[in-house]
Amino acid sequence: MTTLLSATALCIGRGDRRLVSDLHFALQPGDVLHLRGRNGAGKSSLIEVLVGLRPPQSGQVHRSAGDAFHWVGHRNALNPDLTLRENLDCWCALNGVPGDGIAPALDRMGLARLRLRPARTLSAGQKRRAALSRLLIARRSLWLLDEPLSGLDGEGLAVLGQLMNEHVTGEGAIVVTSHQTLPGKLPRVTVIELG
Amino acid sequence: MWTWFHRLASPPSFYTFAERLAPWLLAFALIATGYGLIAGLWFAPRDYQQGDAFRIIYVHVPAAALSLSLYTGMAIAAVIALVWRIKLAEVAITALAPVGASFTALALVTGMLWGKPMWGAYWVWDARLTSELVLLFLYLGVIGLDAAFADRRAAARACALLAIVGAVNVPIVKYSVEWWNSLHQTSTILKFGKPTITTDMALPLYGALLGAYALAGVSALRRMQNVLLLRERRATWVRELLAERAA
Amino acid sequence: MSIPATAAFTATLGRELRIATRHKAEWLMPPLFFAIVVTLFALGAKPGDPQLAALAPSVLWVGALLAALLTLDRLFRGDLEDGWLEQVFVGPAPAMGMVLAKLLAHWLLSGLPLLLLAAPLALQLGFPSGAPLGWLLLGLLMGTPLLSVVGGFAAALTVALPRAGLLLPVLVLPLLAPVVIFGSGAARAAQAGLDPGGPIYFLAALLVLSLTLLPWAATAALRNAFD
């Protein structure tokens, strides 16, 4: 079994506040790591350290070499003046992904008829779906999702649940932060309570 | 030697080192500055050209020397902070900027006071004056940038980048003003002709210079101590220190 | 997997120019501001004052500098706020390619229009046409990218700060002193019938130096914004 993501003795903090201390885990294909905790407990900070945006205070993060990952942050990375399609096209170019996956991904997320609308005209839930549609455009084995459920309606939750289920049955692994219970059938979920 | 440096770079051992060094350095600074100023202002002979006005060099020269030395020090600390991410170097940037800015301002003011009787004007667009002024702006930029950040580490790294870019800029500014001045100022070329100095004029100057370096050293050490205490206020060594003091 | 920097560069450049087409009015403001500053300066002087022509290079340069500052504050801010920057920094493409493209886009959108406007404004101030005007414009052609690069570095330093608007000019303007000196120096030399080659070469050297050092520093400053 390959380990997709592991942390050893990981300590992270903001300023001089220690948020997470001595965290160990190893994520194998099929695993879901569910990070829970109150607001400000360090869920987003932990994900930002795991993707390499910020350095940890101490300890190590190891991602399996050569394997790209997907990070959906709590911000959607959509420019308000560009259309949905333009936003995703540019993201594809910057990530070295062919753009022919965009149309089916938007279809699946129920955004196909909105693709030529400027992102500023979309609702919060629609923007969230657009951010999540990137998971389908490029298939990557490791997903790191920061509050993916926020703003999604029932239908959106169902689609996300399906996506996550397909991902873990197809040898993928997921790290996800959420206050809510995760949607979809997920066979192996480890919960870490922060704070 | 190397391990000694390494040990010193940890905040608690630097703090105790500074605590021991600072009083001695301060005593030296007071003696050297006192000697320099008293001997320079009263006992040194009058300059045969400039009269008593030359005596301002006992303040002006040390201030000008330190304005550049401290910026150089800050830029070196900036490189160390960015490359090796040593916390003490980050602290040094924050601590050196206000000290450097004060000496730069002092150099500018004394230079202007000196310029009035010597050149007949408080301000001349001379390369040294202008680059000193730009240097002051750079110092103030670093101080302003440092104050604007909430997170201390982010502030230190931003200041480090600015200090490095500024360090490249200072010689360019000096050169550009020299070039600019030589282009259009043909009527009144002002020369900073270095008067050959006698020993009884020079010795107090060396005293004042050494004293000023020591004074800058003391105030940099004390500032670094304060910044360290603030930044590390949750660390155990600070708590132990405070408990010790309270007892 | 890694993406060549050129791919990041072209993708970002296309994106920036496309965003600019959705905000046409915004990019008209710096040239308009430039024209107003120069006009007001002329109005403040005595009508037909020959000194106006002598001060023209300085006025044009300072006007261009202030006009370029107007749009700097927002150079990286929107991208930081909507989460685009962090995606680029985490992604496989070199962030430096993105930064260079944004700096080039800033110059194309706010530096180049100033350059086009500078000729009529210079003539309006009584600056001699012909060769001196050519030197003035050549200086601006090399100086306006410097405004974008140096300004972009300062914008990157202050991107995470809520009130960067006041701090930004204080950081940028001292760094630009040599640019103003050499830029208007070249124009004045040409005006006086001297050889403006020297300052022009210095400007070129400054441009090369800044283009090698500052995009790296700006990228490091942006990365710092995530802490």
XYZ file of C-alpha atoms in Angstrom:
669
model
C 0.000 0.000 0.000
C 1.367 3.404 -0.897
C 0.951 6.179 1.578
C -0.461 9.218 -0.182
C -0.030 11.679 2.652
C 1.521 11.394 6.075
C 2.326 13.649 8.982
C 4.835 12.966 11.716
C 4.975 14.934 14.977
C 3.293 17.832 13.240
C 2.894 21.061 15.224
C 1.259 24.106 13.751
C 0.267 27.489 15.062
C -0.732 31.000 14.194
C 1.447 33.758 15.607
C 2.434 32.495 19.036
C -0.695 30.362 19.444
C -0.181 26.629 19.214
C -3.127 25.092 17.356
C -2.148 21.515 16.678
C 0.552 19.640 18.508
C 2.155 16.308 17.816
C -0.161 15.075 15.098
C 0.595 11.744 13.444
C -1.307 10.119 10.617
C -0.762 8.219 7.382
C -3.335 8.259 4.619
C -3.656 5.255 2.315
C -5.810 4.922 -0.815
C -9.449 4.605 0.228
C -8.968 6.582 3.451
C -10.926 9.638 4.483
C -9.554 11.888 7.200
C -12.276 14.041 8.686
C -10.973 17.065 10.613
C -13.458 18.485 13.052
C -13.373 21.182 15.680
C -14.853 24.525 16.610
C -14.138 27.688 14.634
C -10.533 28.751 15.052
C -9.378 25.330 16.152
C -6.896 25.244 13.276
C -8.644 23.113 10.654
C -7.888 25.471 7.781
C -4.387 26.144 9.084
C -3.723 22.410 9.190
C -4.875 21.979 5.590
C -2.754 24.951 4.510
C 0.274 23.283 6.080
C -0.590 19.936 4.478
C -0.696 21.465 0.989
C 2.552 23.333 1.623
C 1.204 26.866 1.613
C 2.644 27.529 5.058
C 5.454 25.856 6.953
C 4.702 23.852 10.105
C 6.166 25.001 13.422
C 7.802 21.603 13.677
C 7.373 18.098 12.387
C 7.073 16.838 8.834
C 4.490 16.487 6.111
C 5.157 13.944 3.405
C 3.213 13.658 0.186
C 3.968 10.728 -2.098
C 6.435 12.025 -4.638
C 5.360 13.053 -8.113
C 1.705 12.777 -7.278
C -0.271 15.970 -7.715
C -3.058 16.762 -5.291
C -6.183 18.829 -5.331
C -6.806 21.546 -2.828
C -10.162 23.249 -2.551
C -9.642 26.081 -0.080
C -12.399 27.903 1.741
C -12.122 30.558 -0.973
C -13.293 29.577 -4.429
C -10.505 31.183 -6.507
C -12.972 32.567 -9.034
C -12.350 36.004 -10.481
C -15.681 37.863 -10.351
C -15.232 39.498 -13.766
C -14.411 36.360 -15.725
C -17.002 33.835 -16.782
C -17.067 30.431 -15.171
C -15.576 28.900 -18.309
C -12.759 31.479 -18.493
C -11.923 30.963 -14.834
C -11.652 27.210 -15.292
C -9.733 27.517 -18.577
C -7.087 29.630 -16.896
C -6.904 27.247 -13.954
C -6.355 24.357 -16.393
C -3.539 26.216 -18.163
C -1.804 26.929 -14.859
C -2.141 23.328 -13.737
C -1.135 21.670 -16.997
C -4.513 20.016 -17.437
C -6.270 19.768 -20.830
C -9.433 21.856 -20.952
C -11.682 19.192 -22.487
C -12.664 17.968 -19.028
C -14.374 21.244 -18.196
C -17.681 20.715 -20.031
C -18.490 17.268 -18.553
C -17.425 18.468 -15.081
C -19.761 21.462 -15.236
C -22.496 19.174 -16.483
C -22.071 16.850 -13.547
C -22.144 19.742 -11.056
C -25.295 21.151 -12.675
C -23.541 24.311 -13.847
C -23.548 23.741 -17.613
C -25.986 26.520 -18.445
C -24.111 29.016 -16.240
C -20.736 28.578 -17.896
C -20.833 31.885 -19.781
C -22.027 33.927 -16.812
C -19.494 36.155 -14.994
C -18.634 34.558 -11.667
C -19.916 37.579 -9.756
C -23.481 36.804 -10.843
C -23.398 33.323 -9.305
C -24.800 32.488 -5.880
C -22.550 31.330 -3.054
C -23.625 27.712 -3.543
C -23.042 27.873 -7.292
C -19.532 29.270 -6.732
C -18.817 26.449 -4.310
C -19.944 23.914 -6.883
C -17.696 25.581 -9.458
C -14.720 25.266 -7.120
C -15.544 21.598 -6.541
C -15.925 20.964 -10.274
C -12.127 21.267 -10.502
C -11.922 17.901 -8.708
C -13.460 16.329 -11.806
C -11.463 18.233 -14.398
C -8.188 16.744 -13.305
C -8.199 13.341 -11.677
C -5.802 13.341 -8.780
C -5.477 10.732 -6.102
C -5.296 13.060 -3.106
C -8.017 15.592 -2.300
C -7.767 18.195 0.438
C -11.107 19.893 0.915
C -11.613 22.816 3.264
C -15.267 23.110 4.272
C -16.541 21.745 0.953
C -20.111 21.489 2.231
C -20.533 25.177 3.042
C -23.181 26.818 0.891
C -24.262 23.616 -0.850
C -27.953 22.724 -1.085
C -29.362 19.201 -0.762
C -28.707 18.379 -4.374
C -25.171 19.748 -4.190
C -24.488 17.672 -1.079
C -25.732 14.562 -2.854
C -23.424 15.194 -5.820
C -20.449 15.837 -3.531
C -21.255 12.651 -1.602
C -21.243 10.689 -4.840
C -17.964 12.253 -5.933
C -16.261 11.442 -2.648
C -17.595 7.903 -2.720
C -16.354 7.329 -6.256
C -13.015 8.828 -5.325
C -12.283 6.591 -2.365
C -13.489 3.437 -4.113
C -11.196 4.358 -6.996
C -8.028 4.294 -4.867
C -8.164 7.968 -3.891
C -7.840 9.521 -0.444
C -9.477 12.594 1.050
C -8.704 15.023 3.851
C -11.781 17.066 4.588
C -12.763 19.644 7.201
C -16.394 20.072 8.127
C -18.643 20.651 11.127
C -21.307 18.509 9.557
C -21.454 14.771 8.954
C -19.975 13.920 5.604
C -22.386 13.065 2.803
C -22.154 9.853 0.820
C -21.069 6.333 1.727
C -17.471 6.436 2.894
C -16.108 3.061 4.077
C -13.048 4.193 6.081
C -13.349 7.502 7.875
C -10.931 8.591 10.586
C -12.060 11.575 12.616
C -9.582 13.922 14.234
C -10.993 16.399 16.719
C -8.963 19.594 16.907
C -8.935 22.161 19.674
C 33.363 29.303 17.300
C 30.541 28.172 15.044
C 28.723 26.304 17.801
C 29.122 29.353 20.001
C 27.319 31.439 17.382
C 24.699 28.784 17.041
C 24.048 28.725 20.763
C 23.936 32.509 20.879
C 21.283 32.609 18.162
C 18.727 30.975 20.448
C 16.547 33.649 22.054
C 17.087 32.833 25.764
C 20.874 32.630 25.543
C 21.017 35.796 23.475
C 18.853 37.513 26.065
C 21.166 36.649 28.943
C 24.220 37.477 26.822
C 22.754 40.919 26.025
C 21.779 41.412 29.655
C 25.413 40.905 30.701
C 26.994 42.835 27.843
C 24.743 45.896 27.735
C 25.839 47.625 31.000
C 29.550 47.344 30.101
C 28.884 48.582 26.619
C 26.851 51.474 27.989
C 29.640 52.439 30.394
C 32.132 52.363 27.537
C 29.773 54.388 25.348
C 29.370 57.088 27.992
C 33.100 57.362 28.624
C 34.082 57.411 24.950
C 31.308 59.798 23.917
C 31.957 61.979 26.947
C 35.646 62.182 26.155
C 34.984 62.785 22.463
C 32.475 65.528 23.013
C 34.197 67.354 25.859
C 37.650 67.186 24.274
C 36.228 67.984 20.883
C 33.965 70.835 21.888
C 36.278 72.568 24.371
C 39.895 71.494 24.108
C 40.488 70.795 20.447
C 42.027 73.766 18.590
C 39.850 75.937 16.360
C 39.970 75.134 12.692
C 41.886 77.880 10.919
C 39.317 78.043 8.119
C 36.029 77.036 9.679
C 36.530 78.422 13.156
C 34.404 76.867 15.862
C 31.806 75.688 13.370
C 33.902 72.638 12.517
C 33.247 71.252 15.995
C 29.935 69.879 14.805
C 31.882 67.028 13.203
C 32.099 65.438 16.639
C 28.378 64.776 16.347
C 27.902 64.766 12.612
C 30.573 62.295 11.550
C 29.637 59.557 14.039
C 25.950 59.986 13.181
C 26.600 59.765 9.445
C 28.897 56.758 9.846
C 26.299 54.946 11.918
C 23.439 55.731 9.555
C 25.254 53.707 6.894
C 26.704 51.031 9.188
C 23.342 50.325 10.754
C 21.675 50.027 7.360
C 24.397 47.634 6.265
C 23.865 45.678 9.468
C 20.132 45.621 8.865
C 20.603 44.371 5.298
C 22.959 41.616 6.480
C 20.445 40.617 9.148
C 17.801 40.630 6.409
C 19.776 38.213 4.246
C 20.371 35.933 7.246
C 16.688 36.089 8.183
C 15.560 35.162 4.679
C 18.119 32.490 3.912
C 18.536 30.734 7.258
C 15.271 31.861 8.850
C 17.010 32.659 12.129
C 14.618 34.327 14.515
C 17.285 36.506 16.069
C 18.086 38.037 12.669
C 14.412 38.869 12.174
C 14.397 40.572 15.536
C 17.548 42.489 14.618
C 15.878 44.062 11.560
C 13.011 45.392 13.618
C 15.359 46.592 16.349
C 17.949 48.270 14.126
C 15.554 50.306 11.970
C 14.543 52.936 14.577
C 18.135 53.289 15.816
C 19.352 53.787 12.269
C 16.574 56.235 11.474
C 17.490 58.340 14.528
C 21.160 58.506 13.581
C 20.241 59.343 9.990
C 17.984 62.170 11.130
C 20.739 63.419 13.452
C 23.256 63.317 10.612
C 20.912 65.267 8.379
C 20.119 67.936 10.980
C 23.739 68.460 12.037
C 24.743 68.464 8.387
C 22.237 71.207 7.672
C 23.401 73.258 10.660
C 26.947 72.906 9.465
C 25.985 73.680 5.878
C 24.502 77.055 6.718
C 27.740 78.768 7.830
C 29.953 76.769 5.461
C 27.995 76.766 2.207
C 25.518 79.545 2.958
C 22.520 77.265 2.643
C 20.869 74.719 4.860
C 20.244 72.356 2.010
C 22.344 71.602 -1.045
C 21.471 68.871 -3.544
C 24.761 67.168 -2.960
C 25.005 63.427 -3.569
C 25.767 62.666 0.069
C 22.932 64.757 1.412
C 20.430 63.420 -1.032
C 21.330 59.786 -0.519
C 21.243 60.345 3.238
C 17.722 61.706 2.817
C 16.661 58.730 0.709
C 18.251 56.501 3.362
C 16.024 58.137 5.970
C 12.970 57.458 3.788
C 14.027 53.824 3.452
C 14.407 53.485 7.225
C 10.996 55.050 7.734
C 9.570 52.709 5.106
C 10.900 49.697 7.016
C 9.506 51.064 10.295
C 6.122 51.772 8.693
C 5.959 48.353 7.058
C 6.904 46.647 10.307
C 4.200 48.506 12.204
C 1.525 47.684 9.627
C 1.717 43.898 10.034
C -0.126 42.099 12.796
C 1.972 38.947 12.543
C 5.579 39.482 13.667
C 7.178 36.850 11.469
C 5.419 38.105 8.349
C 6.433 41.657 9.276
C 10.069 40.668 9.683
C 10.215 38.881 6.349
C 8.533 41.760 4.501
C 10.970 44.205 6.133
C 13.870 41.945 5.213
C 12.934 42.026 1.527
C 12.508 45.800 1.629
C 15.827 46.276 3.428
C 17.683 44.210 0.824
C 16.146 46.047 -2.115
C 16.876 49.319 -0.338
C 20.498 48.312 0.241
C 20.945 47.830 -3.490
C 19.233 51.143 -4.049
C 21.348 53.372 -1.795
C 24.581 53.264 -3.850
C 22.537 53.734 -7.018
C 20.865 56.812 -5.558
C 24.225 58.222 -4.480
C 25.705 57.617 -7.889
C 22.694 59.009 -9.723
C 22.722 62.234 -7.718
C 26.455 62.636 -8.277
C 25.889 62.280 -11.976
C 22.852 64.589 -11.882
C 24.723 67.247 -9.980
C 27.767 67.219 -12.207
C 25.498 67.713 -15.193
C 23.875 70.953 -14.239
C 25.723 72.463 -11.306
C 28.693 74.094 -12.918
C 28.657 77.494 -11.211
C 29.037 76.543 -7.569
C 30.923 73.344 -7.055
C 30.960 72.680 -3.378
C 33.819 70.675 -2.122
C 33.768 68.783 1.076
C 37.534 69.263 1.135
C 38.785 67.024 3.893
C 40.759 69.344 6.139
C 43.974 67.739 7.223
C 43.345 67.125 10.818
C 45.789 67.400 13.721
C 46.065 64.740 16.374
C 44.322 66.769 19.065
C 41.421 67.253 16.660
C 41.413 63.638 15.512
C 41.592 61.810 18.838
C 38.327 63.199 20.187
C 36.727 62.322 16.847
C 37.807 58.702 17.208
C 36.496 58.750 20.759
C 33.146 60.093 19.634
C 32.981 57.547 16.812
C 33.707 54.587 19.085
C 31.282 55.948 21.649
C 28.541 56.316 19.080
C 29.057 52.753 17.845
C 28.873 51.497 21.408
C 25.781 53.597 22.066
C 24.100 52.236 18.948
C 25.137 48.759 20.066
C 23.555 49.219 23.477
C 20.326 50.556 22.119
C 20.174 47.815 19.474
C 20.768 45.146 22.152
C 18.136 46.600 24.456
C 15.637 46.912 21.623
C 16.294 43.348 20.532
C 15.742 42.189 24.098
C 12.390 43.974 24.213
C 11.266 42.668 20.844
C 12.297 39.144 21.905
C 10.340 39.380 25.145
C 7.249 40.518 23.250
C 7.560 37.924 20.525
C 8.308 35.073 22.871
C 5.951 36.121 25.627
C 4.312 32.687 25.702
C 7.595 30.807 25.753
C 8.671 29.147 28.971
C 11.980 30.984 29.240
C 10.186 34.354 29.260
C 7.742 33.151 31.901
C 10.552 31.853 34.062
C 12.401 35.131 33.636
C 9.363 37.149 34.651
C 8.708 34.920 37.633
C 12.325 35.387 38.681
C 11.997 39.155 38.417
C 8.745 39.205 40.349
C 10.213 37.156 43.178
C 4.501 17.121 -12.752
C 5.711 20.612 -13.437
C 4.515 23.339 -15.731
C 7.010 25.560 -17.572
C 7.115 29.150 -16.353
C 6.209 30.327 -19.843
C 2.864 28.515 -19.660
C 2.077 30.232 -16.366
C 3.185 33.500 -17.922
C 0.991 33.317 -21.027
C -2.030 31.992 -19.120
C -1.801 34.813 -16.567
C -1.171 37.485 -19.170
C -4.246 36.419 -21.122
C -6.279 36.369 -17.940
C -5.165 39.851 -16.880
C -5.879 41.407 -20.260
C -9.282 39.749 -20.392
C -10.152 41.036 -16.903
C -9.067 44.506 -18.035
C -11.507 44.420 -20.951
C -14.319 44.044 -18.411
C -13.154 47.215 -16.632
C -12.502 49.660 -19.414
C -13.241 52.764 -17.356
C -10.755 51.783 -14.662
C -7.817 51.799 -17.064
C -8.739 55.212 -18.447
C -8.208 56.783 -15.033
C -4.376 56.785 -14.865
C -3.903 58.530 -18.257
C -6.672 60.968 -17.362
C -5.029 61.629 -14.001
C -1.682 62.122 -15.750
C -3.194 64.658 -18.183
C -4.916 66.539 -15.346
C -1.757 66.754 -13.194
C 0.289 68.122 -16.090
C -2.440 70.584 -17.071
C -2.827 71.836 -13.510
C 0.907 72.319 -13.266
C 0.838 74.447 -16.397
C -2.114 76.415 -15.014
C -0.183 77.091 -11.831
C 2.654 78.721 -13.748
C 2.752 82.149 -15.359
C 1.167 82.043 -18.853
C 3.847 81.544 -21.453
C 6.580 81.155 -18.859
C 9.690 79.795 -20.626
C 10.668 78.002 -17.396
C 7.728 75.702 -17.922
C 9.540 74.009 -20.795
C 12.640 73.625 -18.624
C 10.615 71.901 -15.906
C 8.612 69.798 -18.369
C 10.716 66.591 -18.014
C 10.427 66.694 -14.242
C 6.680 67.360 -14.359
C 6.040 64.586 -16.860
C 8.099 62.085 -14.901
C 6.533 62.839 -11.533
C 3.078 62.863 -13.147
C 3.688 59.456 -14.730
C 4.954 58.102 -11.432
C 1.903 59.240 -9.500
C -0.450 57.977 -12.208
C 1.177 54.531 -12.157
C 0.777 54.444 -8.362
C -3.002 54.761 -8.677
C -3.531 51.235 -9.938
C -0.748 49.536 -7.952
C -2.677 48.972 -4.767
C -5.048 46.588 -6.544
C -2.411 44.718 -8.513
C -2.446 41.584 -6.344
C -5.196 42.367 -3.846
C -8.194 40.964 -5.744
C -6.346 37.732 -6.455
C -5.403 37.350 -2.807
C -8.962 37.963 -1.635
C -10.701 35.541 -3.970
C -8.156 32.786 -3.299
C -6.532 32.753 -6.734
C -3.029 33.533 -5.496
C -2.950 30.668 -3.027
C -4.070 28.246 -5.744
C -1.214 29.418 -7.973
C 1.337 29.125 -5.161
C 0.207 25.614 -4.255
C -0.102 24.539 -7.885
C 2.650 23.051 -10.048
C 3.387 26.190 -12.098
C 6.242 28.488 -11.012
C 4.688 31.490 -9.269
C 7.375 33.748 -10.722
C 5.855 33.292 -14.198
C 2.525 34.507 -12.855
C 4.169 37.503 -11.139
C 6.074 38.512 -14.287
C 2.893 38.326 -16.356
C 1.022 40.504 -13.873
C 3.821 43.081 -13.942
C 3.855 43.101 -17.749
C 0.071 43.446 -17.818
C 0.291 46.369 -15.417
C 2.782 48.088 -17.679
C 0.727 47.421 -20.819
C -2.415 48.768 -19.189
C -1.135 51.684 -17.157
C 2.410 52.424 -18.357
C 1.969 52.305 -22.105
C -1.030 54.706 -22.220
C 1.034 57.247 -20.262
C 3.781 56.903 -22.837
C 1.346 57.630 -25.665
C -0.024 60.620 -23.844
C 3.373 62.018 -22.905
C 4.160 63.434 -26.371
C 1.157 65.776 -26.663
C 1.503 66.796 -23.017
C 5.202 67.574 -23.454
C 4.463 69.762 -26.451
C 1.720 71.472 -24.483
C 4.330 72.409 -21.865
C 6.553 73.882 -24.579
C 9.041 71.014 -24.674
C 10.879 71.093 -28.033
C 9.629 68.591 -30.617
C 11.965 66.472 -32.706
C 14.985 64.715 -31.246
C 14.591 65.903 -27.604
C 10.999 64.639 -27.581
C 12.257 61.337 -28.917
C 14.741 61.046 -26.047
C 12.074 61.953 -23.493
C 9.843 59.201 -24.855
C 12.696 56.698 -25.006
C 13.395 57.461 -21.342
C 9.742 56.919 -20.481
C 9.693 53.726 -22.524
C 12.359 52.302 -20.222
C 11.245 54.092 -17.084
C 7.556 53.168 -17.039
C 8.317 49.409 -16.835
C 10.522 50.275 -13.864
C 7.535 51.944 -12.216
C 5.543 48.741 -12.723
C 8.301 46.451 -11.451
C 9.344 48.490 -8.405
C 5.723 49.338 -7.667
C 4.715 45.721 -8.094
C 7.316 44.691 -5.526
C 5.928 47.208 -3.016
C 2.373 46.132 -3.818
C 3.365 42.531 -3.118
C 4.921 43.537 0.216
C 1.728 45.271 1.339
C -0.852 42.975 -0.250
C -2.016 41.428 3.004
C -2.317 44.753 4.815
C -5.779 46.249 5.171
C -4.642 49.863 4.835
C -1.807 49.685 2.335
C -2.955 52.733 0.384
C -0.878 55.194 2.388
C 2.117 52.972 2.960
C 2.570 52.002 -0.677
C 3.711 55.409 -2.033
C 6.077 55.841 0.924
C 7.754 52.554 0.043
C 7.817 53.079 -3.712
C 8.841 56.700 -4.161
C 12.316 56.645 -2.528
C 13.178 53.526 -4.519
C 12.312 55.372 -7.706
C 14.560 58.392 -7.109
C 17.277 57.202 -9.562
C 14.654 56.479 -12.222
C 13.355 60.053 -12.042
C 16.882 61.480 -12.009
C 18.074 59.561 -15.057
C 14.771 59.753 -16.920
C 14.289 63.476 -16.715
C 18.070 63.913 -16.903
C 18.096 62.364 -20.368
C 15.285 64.652 -21.508
C 16.989 67.739 -20.087
C 20.303 66.847 -21.675
C 18.588 66.442 -25.047
C 16.773 69.731 -24.504
C 20.069 71.483 -23.832
C 21.632 69.957 -26.919
C 23.908 67.610 -24.948
C 24.314 63.890 -25.463
C 21.576 62.053 -23.534
C 23.216 58.663 -24.069
C 24.654 58.403 -20.540
C 21.431 58.580 -18.513
C 19.646 56.419 -21.072
C 22.236 53.683 -20.580
C 21.859 54.013 -16.821
C 18.106 53.646 -17.163
C 18.636 50.527 -19.258
C 21.016 49.143 -16.618
C 18.504 49.897 -13.864
C 15.783 48.173 -15.864
C 17.888 45.044 -16.308
C 18.875 45.009 -12.639
C 15.292 45.484 -11.474
C 13.941 42.854 -13.837
C 16.375 40.296 -12.490
C 16.063 41.082 -8.786
C 12.562 42.378 -8.138
C 10.262 39.709 -9.625
C 12.009 37.246 -7.330
C 11.555 39.587 -4.352
C 7.912 40.220 -5.266
C 7.238 36.483 -5.434
C 8.829 35.991 -2.007
C 6.759 38.888 -0.639
C 3.542 37.351 -1.967
C 4.368 33.995 -0.430
C 4.882 35.830 2.836
C 1.288 37.099 2.630
C -0.100 33.644 3.418
C 1.486 33.507 6.859
